[in-house]
Coordinates of C-alpha atoms in Angstrom, one line a residue:
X1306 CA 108.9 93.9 128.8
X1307 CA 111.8 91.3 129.7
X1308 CA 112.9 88.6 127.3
X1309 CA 113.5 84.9 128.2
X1310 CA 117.2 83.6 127.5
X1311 CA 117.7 80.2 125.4
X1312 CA 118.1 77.4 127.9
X1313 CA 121.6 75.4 127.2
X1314 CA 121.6 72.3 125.9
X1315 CA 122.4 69.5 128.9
X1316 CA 125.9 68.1 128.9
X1317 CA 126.3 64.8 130.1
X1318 CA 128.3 64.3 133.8
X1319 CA 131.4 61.8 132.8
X1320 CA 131.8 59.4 135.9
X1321 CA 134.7 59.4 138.2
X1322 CA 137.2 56.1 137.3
X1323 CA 137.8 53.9 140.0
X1324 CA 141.5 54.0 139.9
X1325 CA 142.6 57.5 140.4
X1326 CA 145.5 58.7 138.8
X1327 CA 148.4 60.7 141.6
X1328 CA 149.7 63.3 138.5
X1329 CA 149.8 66.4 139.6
X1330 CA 146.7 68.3 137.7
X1331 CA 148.1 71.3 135.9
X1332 CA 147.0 74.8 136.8
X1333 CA 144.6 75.1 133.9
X1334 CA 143.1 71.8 134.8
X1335 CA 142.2 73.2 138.5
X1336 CA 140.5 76.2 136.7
X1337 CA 136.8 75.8 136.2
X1338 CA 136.1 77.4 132.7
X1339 CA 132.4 78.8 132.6
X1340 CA 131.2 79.1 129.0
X1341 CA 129.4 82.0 128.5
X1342 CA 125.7 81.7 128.7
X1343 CA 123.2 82.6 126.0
X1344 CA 122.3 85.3 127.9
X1345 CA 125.5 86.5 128.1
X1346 CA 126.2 86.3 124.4
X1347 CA 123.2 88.5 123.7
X1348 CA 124.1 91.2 125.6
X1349 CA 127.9 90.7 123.9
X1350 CA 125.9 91.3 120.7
X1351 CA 123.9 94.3 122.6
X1352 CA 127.3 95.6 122.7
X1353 CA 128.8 95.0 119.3
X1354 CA 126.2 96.6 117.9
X1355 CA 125.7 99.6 120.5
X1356 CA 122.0 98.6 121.0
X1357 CA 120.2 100.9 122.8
X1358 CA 116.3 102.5 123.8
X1359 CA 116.1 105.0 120.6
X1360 CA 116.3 108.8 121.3
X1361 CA 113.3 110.7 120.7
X1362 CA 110.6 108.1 119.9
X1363 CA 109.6 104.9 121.3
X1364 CA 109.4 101.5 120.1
X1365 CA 107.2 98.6 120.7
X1366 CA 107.1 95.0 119.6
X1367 CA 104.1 93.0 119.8
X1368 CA 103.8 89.0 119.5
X1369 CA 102.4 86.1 120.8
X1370 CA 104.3 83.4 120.8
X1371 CA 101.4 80.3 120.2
X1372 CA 100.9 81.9 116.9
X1373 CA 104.1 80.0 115.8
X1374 CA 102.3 76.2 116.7
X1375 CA 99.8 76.7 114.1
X1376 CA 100.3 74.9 110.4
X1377 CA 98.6 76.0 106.9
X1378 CA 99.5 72.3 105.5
X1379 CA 103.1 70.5 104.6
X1380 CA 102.7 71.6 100.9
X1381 CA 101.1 75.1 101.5
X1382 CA 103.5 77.7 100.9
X1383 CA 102.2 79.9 104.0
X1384 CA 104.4 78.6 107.0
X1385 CA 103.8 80.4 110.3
X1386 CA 107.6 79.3 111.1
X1387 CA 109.0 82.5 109.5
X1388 CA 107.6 84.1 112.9
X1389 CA 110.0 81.8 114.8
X1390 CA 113.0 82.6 112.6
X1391 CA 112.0 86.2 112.8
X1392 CA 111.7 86.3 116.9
X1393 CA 115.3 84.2 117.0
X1394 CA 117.0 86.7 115.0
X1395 CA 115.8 89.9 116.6
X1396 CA 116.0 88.5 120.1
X1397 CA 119.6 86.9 119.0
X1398 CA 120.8 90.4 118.4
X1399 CA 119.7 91.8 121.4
X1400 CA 117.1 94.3 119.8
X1401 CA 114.7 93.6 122.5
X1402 CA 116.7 95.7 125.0
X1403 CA 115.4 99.0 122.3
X1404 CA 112.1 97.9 123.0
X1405 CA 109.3 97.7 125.3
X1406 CA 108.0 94.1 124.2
X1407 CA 103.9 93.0 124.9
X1408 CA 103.0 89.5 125.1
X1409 CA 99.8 90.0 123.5
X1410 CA 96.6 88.1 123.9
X1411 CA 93.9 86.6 121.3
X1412 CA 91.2 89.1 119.9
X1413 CA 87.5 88.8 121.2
X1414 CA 85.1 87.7 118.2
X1415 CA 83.4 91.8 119.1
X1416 CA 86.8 93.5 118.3
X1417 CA 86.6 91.1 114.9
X1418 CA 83.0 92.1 114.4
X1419 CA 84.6 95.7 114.0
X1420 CA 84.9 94.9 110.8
X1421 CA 83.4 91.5 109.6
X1422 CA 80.1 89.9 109.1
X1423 CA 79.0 87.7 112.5
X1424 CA 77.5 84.7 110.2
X1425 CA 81.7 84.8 108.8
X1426 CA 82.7 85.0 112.0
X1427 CA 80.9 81.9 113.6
X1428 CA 81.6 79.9 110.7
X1429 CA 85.8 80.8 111.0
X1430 CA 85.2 80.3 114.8
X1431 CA 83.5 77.0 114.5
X1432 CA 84.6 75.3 111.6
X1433 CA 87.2 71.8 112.1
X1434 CA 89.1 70.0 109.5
X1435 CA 87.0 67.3 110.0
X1436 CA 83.8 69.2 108.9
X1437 CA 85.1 70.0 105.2
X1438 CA 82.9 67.2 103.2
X1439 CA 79.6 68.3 106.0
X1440 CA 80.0 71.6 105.1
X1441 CA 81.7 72.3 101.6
X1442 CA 78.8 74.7 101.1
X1443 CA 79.6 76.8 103.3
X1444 CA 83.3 76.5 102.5
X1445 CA 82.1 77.7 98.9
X1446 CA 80.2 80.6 100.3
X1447 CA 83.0 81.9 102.0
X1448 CA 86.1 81.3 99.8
X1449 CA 87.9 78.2 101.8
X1450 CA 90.0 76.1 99.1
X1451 CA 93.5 75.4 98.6
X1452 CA 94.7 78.9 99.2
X1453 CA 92.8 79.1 102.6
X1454 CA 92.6 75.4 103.8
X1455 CA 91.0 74.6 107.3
X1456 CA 93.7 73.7 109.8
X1457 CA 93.7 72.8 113.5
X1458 CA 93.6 75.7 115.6
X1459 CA 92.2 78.0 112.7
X1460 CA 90.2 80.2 114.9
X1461 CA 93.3 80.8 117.3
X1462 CA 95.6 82.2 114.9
X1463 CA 93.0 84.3 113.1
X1464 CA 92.4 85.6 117.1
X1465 CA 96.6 85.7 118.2
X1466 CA 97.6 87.3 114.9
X1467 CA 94.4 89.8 115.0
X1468 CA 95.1 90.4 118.9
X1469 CA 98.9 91.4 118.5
X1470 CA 98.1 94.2 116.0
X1471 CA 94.9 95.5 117.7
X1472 CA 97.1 96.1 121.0
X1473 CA 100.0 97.8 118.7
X1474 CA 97.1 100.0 117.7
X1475 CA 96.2 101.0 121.2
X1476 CA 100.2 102.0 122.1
X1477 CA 100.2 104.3 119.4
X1478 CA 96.6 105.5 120.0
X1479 CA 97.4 105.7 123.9
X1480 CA 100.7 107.4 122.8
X1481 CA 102.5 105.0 124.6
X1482 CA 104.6 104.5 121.6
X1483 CA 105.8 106.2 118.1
X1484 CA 106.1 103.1 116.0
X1485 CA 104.2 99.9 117.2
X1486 CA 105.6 96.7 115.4
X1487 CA 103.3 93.2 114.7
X1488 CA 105.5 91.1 112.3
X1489 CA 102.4 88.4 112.6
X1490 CA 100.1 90.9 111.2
X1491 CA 99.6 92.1 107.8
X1492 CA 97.5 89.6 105.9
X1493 CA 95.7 92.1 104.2
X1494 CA 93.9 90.2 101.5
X1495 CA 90.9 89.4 104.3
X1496 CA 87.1 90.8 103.1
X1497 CA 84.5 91.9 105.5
X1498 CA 83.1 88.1 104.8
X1499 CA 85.3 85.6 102.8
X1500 CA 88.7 84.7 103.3
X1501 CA 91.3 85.2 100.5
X1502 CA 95.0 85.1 99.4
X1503 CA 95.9 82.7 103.0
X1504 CA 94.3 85.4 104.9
X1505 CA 91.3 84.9 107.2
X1506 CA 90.9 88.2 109.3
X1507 CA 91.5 91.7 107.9
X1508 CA 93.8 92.6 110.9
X1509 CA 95.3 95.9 108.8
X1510 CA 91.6 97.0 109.0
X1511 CA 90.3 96.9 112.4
X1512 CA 93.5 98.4 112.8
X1513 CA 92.7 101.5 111.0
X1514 CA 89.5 101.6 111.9
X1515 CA 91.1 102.4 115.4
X1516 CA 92.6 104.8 114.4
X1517 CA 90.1 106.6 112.6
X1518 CA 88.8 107.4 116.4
X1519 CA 91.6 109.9 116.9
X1520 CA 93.4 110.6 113.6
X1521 CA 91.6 112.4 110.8
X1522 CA 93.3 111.0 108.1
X1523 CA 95.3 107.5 107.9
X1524 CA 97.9 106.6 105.2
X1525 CA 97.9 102.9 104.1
X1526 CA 100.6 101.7 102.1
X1527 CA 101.2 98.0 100.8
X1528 CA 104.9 97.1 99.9
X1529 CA 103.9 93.1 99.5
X1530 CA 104.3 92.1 96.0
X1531 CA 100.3 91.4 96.3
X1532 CA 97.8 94.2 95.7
X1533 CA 96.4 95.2 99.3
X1534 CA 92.7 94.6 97.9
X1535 CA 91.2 93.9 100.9
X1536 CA 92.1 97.0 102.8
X1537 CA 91.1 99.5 99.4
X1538 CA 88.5 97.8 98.9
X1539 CA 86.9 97.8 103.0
X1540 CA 88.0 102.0 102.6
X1541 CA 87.0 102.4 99.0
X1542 CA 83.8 105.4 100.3
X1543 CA 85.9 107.2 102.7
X1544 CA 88.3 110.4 102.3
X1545 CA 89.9 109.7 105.4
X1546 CA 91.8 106.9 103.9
X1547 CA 93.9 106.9 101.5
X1548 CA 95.6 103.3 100.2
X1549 CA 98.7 102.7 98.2
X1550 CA 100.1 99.7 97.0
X1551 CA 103.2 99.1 95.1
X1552 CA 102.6 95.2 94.0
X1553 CA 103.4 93.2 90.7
X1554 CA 100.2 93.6 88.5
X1555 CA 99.2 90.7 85.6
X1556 CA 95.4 90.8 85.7
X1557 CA 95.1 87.2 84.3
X1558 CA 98.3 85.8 85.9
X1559 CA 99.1 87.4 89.2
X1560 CA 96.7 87.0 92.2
X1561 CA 94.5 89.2 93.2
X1562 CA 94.7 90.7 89.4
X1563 CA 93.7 93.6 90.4
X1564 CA 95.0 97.1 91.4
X1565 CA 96.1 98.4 87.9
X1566 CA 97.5 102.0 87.6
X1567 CA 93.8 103.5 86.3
X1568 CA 92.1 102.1 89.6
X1569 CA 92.1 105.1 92.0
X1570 CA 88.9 104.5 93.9
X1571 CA 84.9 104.6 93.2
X1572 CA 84.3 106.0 89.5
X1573 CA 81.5 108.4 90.9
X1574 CA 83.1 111.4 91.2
X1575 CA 80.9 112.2 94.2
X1576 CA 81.9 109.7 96.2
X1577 CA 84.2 110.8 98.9
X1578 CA 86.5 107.8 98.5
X1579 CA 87.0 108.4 94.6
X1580 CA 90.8 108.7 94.0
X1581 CA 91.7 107.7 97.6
X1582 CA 93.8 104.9 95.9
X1583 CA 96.6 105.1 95.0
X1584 CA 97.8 101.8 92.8
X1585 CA 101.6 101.1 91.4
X1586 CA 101.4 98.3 89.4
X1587 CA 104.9 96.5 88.4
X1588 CA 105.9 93.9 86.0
X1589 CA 109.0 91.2 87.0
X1590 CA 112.0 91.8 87.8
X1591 CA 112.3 95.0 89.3
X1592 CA 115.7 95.9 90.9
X1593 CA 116.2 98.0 94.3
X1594 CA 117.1 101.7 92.6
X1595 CA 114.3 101.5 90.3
X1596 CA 112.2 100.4 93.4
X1597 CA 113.4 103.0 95.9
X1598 CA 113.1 105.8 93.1
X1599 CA 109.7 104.7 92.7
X1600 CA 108.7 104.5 96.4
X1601 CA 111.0 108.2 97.2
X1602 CA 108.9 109.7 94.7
X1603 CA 105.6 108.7 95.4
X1604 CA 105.0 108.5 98.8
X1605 CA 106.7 111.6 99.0
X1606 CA 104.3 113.1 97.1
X1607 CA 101.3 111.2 98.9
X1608 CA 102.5 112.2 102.2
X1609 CA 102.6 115.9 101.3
X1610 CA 99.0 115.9 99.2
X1611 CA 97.0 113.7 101.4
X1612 CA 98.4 115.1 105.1
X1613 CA 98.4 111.5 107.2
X1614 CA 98.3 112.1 110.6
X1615 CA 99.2 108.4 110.7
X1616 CA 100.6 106.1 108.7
X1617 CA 100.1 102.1 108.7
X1618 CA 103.2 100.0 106.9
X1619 CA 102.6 96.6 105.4
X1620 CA 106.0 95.0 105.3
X1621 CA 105.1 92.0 102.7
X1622 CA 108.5 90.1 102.2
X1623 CA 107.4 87.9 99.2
X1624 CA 108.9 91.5 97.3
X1625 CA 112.5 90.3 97.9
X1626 CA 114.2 88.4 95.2
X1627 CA 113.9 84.8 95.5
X1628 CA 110.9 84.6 97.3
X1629 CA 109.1 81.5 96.8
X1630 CA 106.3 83.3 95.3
X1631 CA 107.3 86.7 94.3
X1632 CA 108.6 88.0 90.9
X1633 CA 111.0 90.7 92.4
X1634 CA 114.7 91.1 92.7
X1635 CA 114.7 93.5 95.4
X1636 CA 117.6 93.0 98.3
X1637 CA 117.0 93.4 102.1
X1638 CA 118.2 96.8 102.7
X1639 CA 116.3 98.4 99.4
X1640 CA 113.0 96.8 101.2
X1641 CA 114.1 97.9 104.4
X1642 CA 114.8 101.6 102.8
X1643 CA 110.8 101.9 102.7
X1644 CA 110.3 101.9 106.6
X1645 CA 113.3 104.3 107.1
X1646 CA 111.7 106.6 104.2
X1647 CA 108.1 106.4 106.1
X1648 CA 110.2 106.2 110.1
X1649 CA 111.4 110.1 109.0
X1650 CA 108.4 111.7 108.4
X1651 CA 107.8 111.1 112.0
X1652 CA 104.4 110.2 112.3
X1653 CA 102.4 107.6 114.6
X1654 CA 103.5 104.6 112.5
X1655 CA 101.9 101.0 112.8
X1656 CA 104.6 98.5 111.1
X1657 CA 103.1 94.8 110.4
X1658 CA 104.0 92.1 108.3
X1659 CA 102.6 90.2 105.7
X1660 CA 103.3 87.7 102.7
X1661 CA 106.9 86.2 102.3
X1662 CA 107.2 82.7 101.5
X1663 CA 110.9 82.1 101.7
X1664 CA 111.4 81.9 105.4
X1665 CA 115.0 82.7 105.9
X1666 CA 114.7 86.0 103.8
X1667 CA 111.8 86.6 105.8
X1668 CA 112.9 87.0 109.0
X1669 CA 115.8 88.5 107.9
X1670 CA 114.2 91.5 106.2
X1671 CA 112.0 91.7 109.7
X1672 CA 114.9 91.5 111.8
X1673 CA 116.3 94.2 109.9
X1674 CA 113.4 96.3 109.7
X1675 CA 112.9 96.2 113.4
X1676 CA 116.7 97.5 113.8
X1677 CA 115.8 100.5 111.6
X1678 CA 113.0 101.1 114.0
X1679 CA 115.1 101.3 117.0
X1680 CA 117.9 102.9 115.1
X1681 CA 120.1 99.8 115.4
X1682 CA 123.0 98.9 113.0
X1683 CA 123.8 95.5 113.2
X1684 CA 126.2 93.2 111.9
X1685 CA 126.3 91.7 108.1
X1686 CA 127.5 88.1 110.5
X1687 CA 124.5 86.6 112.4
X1688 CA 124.8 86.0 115.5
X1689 CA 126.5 82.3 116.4
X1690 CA 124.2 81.4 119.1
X1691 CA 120.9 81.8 117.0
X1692 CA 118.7 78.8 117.3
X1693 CA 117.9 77.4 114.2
X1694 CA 121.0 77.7 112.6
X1695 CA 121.1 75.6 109.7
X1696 CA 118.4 77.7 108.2
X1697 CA 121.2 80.1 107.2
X1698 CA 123.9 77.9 107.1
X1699 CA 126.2 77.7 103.8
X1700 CA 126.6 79.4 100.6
X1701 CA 122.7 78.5 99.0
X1702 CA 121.4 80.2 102.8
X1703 CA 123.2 83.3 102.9
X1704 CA 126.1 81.8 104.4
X1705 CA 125.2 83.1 108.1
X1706 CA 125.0 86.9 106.6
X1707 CA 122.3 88.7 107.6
X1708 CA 122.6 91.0 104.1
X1709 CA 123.1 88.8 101.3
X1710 CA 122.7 89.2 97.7
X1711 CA 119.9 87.9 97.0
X1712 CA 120.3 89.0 93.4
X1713 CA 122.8 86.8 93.4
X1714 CA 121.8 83.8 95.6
X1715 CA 118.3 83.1 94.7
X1716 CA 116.7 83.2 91.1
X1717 CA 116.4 86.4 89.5
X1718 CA 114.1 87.6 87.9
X1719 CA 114.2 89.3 84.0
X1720 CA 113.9 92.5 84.6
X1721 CA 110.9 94.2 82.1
X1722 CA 110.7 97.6 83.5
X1723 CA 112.1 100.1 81.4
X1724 CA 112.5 103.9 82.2
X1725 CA 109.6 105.2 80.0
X1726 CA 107.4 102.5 82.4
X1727 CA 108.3 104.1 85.3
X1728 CA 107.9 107.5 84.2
X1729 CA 104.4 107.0 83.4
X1730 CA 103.2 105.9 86.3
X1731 CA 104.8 108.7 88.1
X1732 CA 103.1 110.6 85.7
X1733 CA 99.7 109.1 86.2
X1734 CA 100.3 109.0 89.8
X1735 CA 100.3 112.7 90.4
X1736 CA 97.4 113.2 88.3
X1737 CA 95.6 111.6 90.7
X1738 CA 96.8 113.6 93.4
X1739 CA 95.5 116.4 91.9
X1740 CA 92.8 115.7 92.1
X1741 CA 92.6 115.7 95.8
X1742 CA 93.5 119.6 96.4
X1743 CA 94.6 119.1 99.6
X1744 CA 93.8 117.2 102.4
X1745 CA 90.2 116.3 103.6
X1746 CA 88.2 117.8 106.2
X1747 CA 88.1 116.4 110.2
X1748 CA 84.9 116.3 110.0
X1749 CA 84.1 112.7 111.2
X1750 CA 81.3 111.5 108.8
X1751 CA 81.3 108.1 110.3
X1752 CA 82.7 107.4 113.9
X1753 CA 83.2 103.5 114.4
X1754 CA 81.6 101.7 117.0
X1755 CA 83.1 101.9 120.7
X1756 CA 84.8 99.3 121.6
X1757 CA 87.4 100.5 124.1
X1758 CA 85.2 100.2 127.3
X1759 CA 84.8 96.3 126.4
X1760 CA 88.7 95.8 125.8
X1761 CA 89.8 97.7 128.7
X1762 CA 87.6 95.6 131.1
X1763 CA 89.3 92.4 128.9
X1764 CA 93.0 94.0 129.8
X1765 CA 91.9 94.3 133.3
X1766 CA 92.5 90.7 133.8
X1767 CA 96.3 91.7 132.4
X1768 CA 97.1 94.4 134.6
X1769 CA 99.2 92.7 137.0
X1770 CA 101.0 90.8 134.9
X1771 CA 101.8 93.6 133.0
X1772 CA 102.7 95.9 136.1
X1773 CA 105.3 93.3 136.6
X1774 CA 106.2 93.4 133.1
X1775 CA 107.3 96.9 133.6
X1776 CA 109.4 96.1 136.4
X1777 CA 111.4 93.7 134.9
X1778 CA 111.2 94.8 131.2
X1779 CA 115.4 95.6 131.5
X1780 CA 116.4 92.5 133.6
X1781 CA 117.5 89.3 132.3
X1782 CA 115.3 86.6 133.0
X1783 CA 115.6 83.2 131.9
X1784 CA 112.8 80.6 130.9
X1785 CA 112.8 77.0 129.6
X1786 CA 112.2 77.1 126.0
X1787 CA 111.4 74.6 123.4
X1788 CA 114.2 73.4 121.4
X1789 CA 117.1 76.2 122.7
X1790 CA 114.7 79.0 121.3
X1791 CA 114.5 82.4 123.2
X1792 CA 111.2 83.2 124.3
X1793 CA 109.7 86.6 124.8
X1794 CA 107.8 87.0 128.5

């Protein structure tokens, strides 16, 4: 799919004087000098960086753009403008020309249903900001506060966020693609009825549950410095998934509080989901080779045990150092080493985002990530042209640098981890997988609902736009964009 260019900022037409001057013009005033256009600076930084379609998998980015209008509240730390900073950056560098990129349309309220209650469902899908004092019962009933406020246009980002990571989940099931990427996605702290953590619809669950319909066995694994409770707890009976979530744990003093090292799954033996979860609890402060040591080890080990035949990311950024609400010190490239670590194993891999709360770092670490994806090495200077600029402007920003040191630049974090920590939870870890003794049987002891007749008839009405998508996808194409931005197609 094509990408829009920025459009250039007008410059005013001076006025010819009325007495004309009779110098003769020198030769560089006769020249017309064309400054380059933004387009043309992309594909300079397409260059420099010797981006190019990867060799040997495929890669595509999924996003609506109207997700980016919606607005949690001014003092909410939740601030859907990380997804503008994000697109900026990757389209700045020129990482859409790796990609086949989907504008992506809203989820149906059926594909929801796939996973939550309809009664949740009409009340997301109906309820206004004006209706909070009418129906604070309600609100109550299904955990709406200050964490999950009502907003404007509540129902439409549940659906556009939701939408973008169901159709990744169809490339990869289709196997039009290796890795499918939905940086909107993530917000896995979503139950089957209640909304929890900023998070509204489980979009990491449907998405599994998707897959279920062709892979036997789906890896879930949770690098946001929240416990991914809502996605264990929706696969807590099964065998065919297995959940594991590296997250700071301090039951009384860390939301969720929950997901501590001993919590592997149902405590009936019996059940076929007991020690399907896999929890790494951390305390502050952790630094990046304590962090990758961890992650190496243990997902190694999962991956080998449990046998994924696909494997779903959550890319949570609030795990970085400085993060508004996170209690790590962890730099861009040692959160970014997680999706290369998971990108080699070669599996069908779905990579969303998640929490992150310091926006800057946030598309940063997303812009990075994406590169990995694509195997794309970019530049430590941003790109010049990049809207937004001040956002990463001088030395408190990152001082235009898309790798800085964040150990350095934001607050950091004592560290409490010491190396007989760590060693027990590797410990305890692979006890658990023991437990397992191998991988499960195909055996499909619960087929989800279809639902693929209904959403190809709804991608129908798509299918010449997206016929024309194809044809264009490696043009240049230019569109009139809000405020200088770049704007996907």
């Amino acid at each position: 799919m094509a990408v829009l260019a920025i459009r250039s900022p007008l410059v005013p037409v001076q006025s010819t004087p009325v007495v004309l001057e009779y110098d003769k013009q020198s030769p560089v005033d006769e020249m017309e000098i064309d400054e380059p256009s933004f387009d043309d600076k992309v594909l300079a930084q397409v260059d420099l960086n010797n981006i190019e379609k990867p060799r040997g998998h495929k890669v595509t980015f999924h996003y609506n753009d109207n997700v980016e209008s919606h607005h949690f509240g001014r003092h909410h730390p939740m601030k859907p403008w990380r997804l503008t900073l994000t697109k900026q950056l990757i389209l700045s560098y020129g990482l859409q020309y790796a990609m086949d990129c989907h504008q992506t349309r809203a989820a149906t309220k059926e594909e929801l249903a796939l996973f939550h209650k309809d009664d949740y469902l009409d009340f997301l899908q109906s309820i206004r900001p004006k209706d909070v004092l009418t129906r604070a019962e309600k609100l109550r009933q299904y955990n709406f506060g200050e964490d999950c406020p009502v907003f404007d246009g509540l129902w439409d980002y549940c659906t556009l966020y939701s939408g973008a990571t169901i159709d990744a989940t169809r490339k990869l099931m289709n196997h039009e693609a290796d890795i499918a990427i939905n940086w909107s996605g993530g917000l896995h702290h979503a139950k089957k009825s209640e909304a929890s953590g900023f998070c509204y619809v489980n979009d990491i669950v449907i998405a599994i549950i998707d897959l279920l319909r062709e892979h036997p066995r789906v890896l879930y694994i949770d690098i946001d410095v929240h416990h991914g409770d809502g996605v264990e707890q929706a696969f807590a009976s099964t065998d065919r998934v297995m959940t594991l979530s590296y997250h700071k744990y301090d039951k009384d003093n860390f939301f969720p509080g929950t997901g501590a090292l001993d919590h592997t799954g149902p405590e009936n033996p019996n059940n076929p989901g007991a020690h399907h979860s896999l929890n790494v609890p951390l305390r502050d402060g952790i630094d990046d080779d304590e962090y990758i040591d961890l992650f190496d080890t243990i997902t190694g080990a999962t991956i080998e045990t449990f046998r994924p035949t696909a494997i779903v990311l959550q890319c949570g950024a609030d795990s970085l150092g400085g993060d508004r609400l996170g209690r790590f010190n962890l730099n861009i490239t040692a959160h970014g080493h997680c999706v290369e670590f998971i990108k080699k194993q070669g599996l069908p891999l779905l990579v969303i985002g998640g929490g992150g709360y310091t926006a800057r770092n946030v598309a940063r670490v997303w812009c990075h990530e994406t590169s990995i994806c694509v195997d794309a090495q970019l530049s430590n200077d941003l790109p010049p042209h990049i809207p937004y600029m001040q956002a990463f402007t001088g030395v408190e920003h990152g001082s235009m640098q898309l790798y800085p040191n964040l150990s350095n630049l934001e607050v950091r974090h004592p560290n409490q981890h010491d190396k007989a920590y760590l060693e027990n939870i590797k410990v305890k870890i692979f006890e658990q997988l023991r437990y397992l003794q191998g991988a499960p049987s195909v055996q499909m002891q619960w087929i989800p609902p279809d639902l693929m007749g209904l959403r190809e008839e709804l991608d129908e009405e798509l299918k010449e736009e997206r016929e024309q998508e194809e044809v264009v996808r490696r043009k240049k194409e230019r569109n009139i964009g809000g405020r200088g931005e770049h704007r996907f197609l």
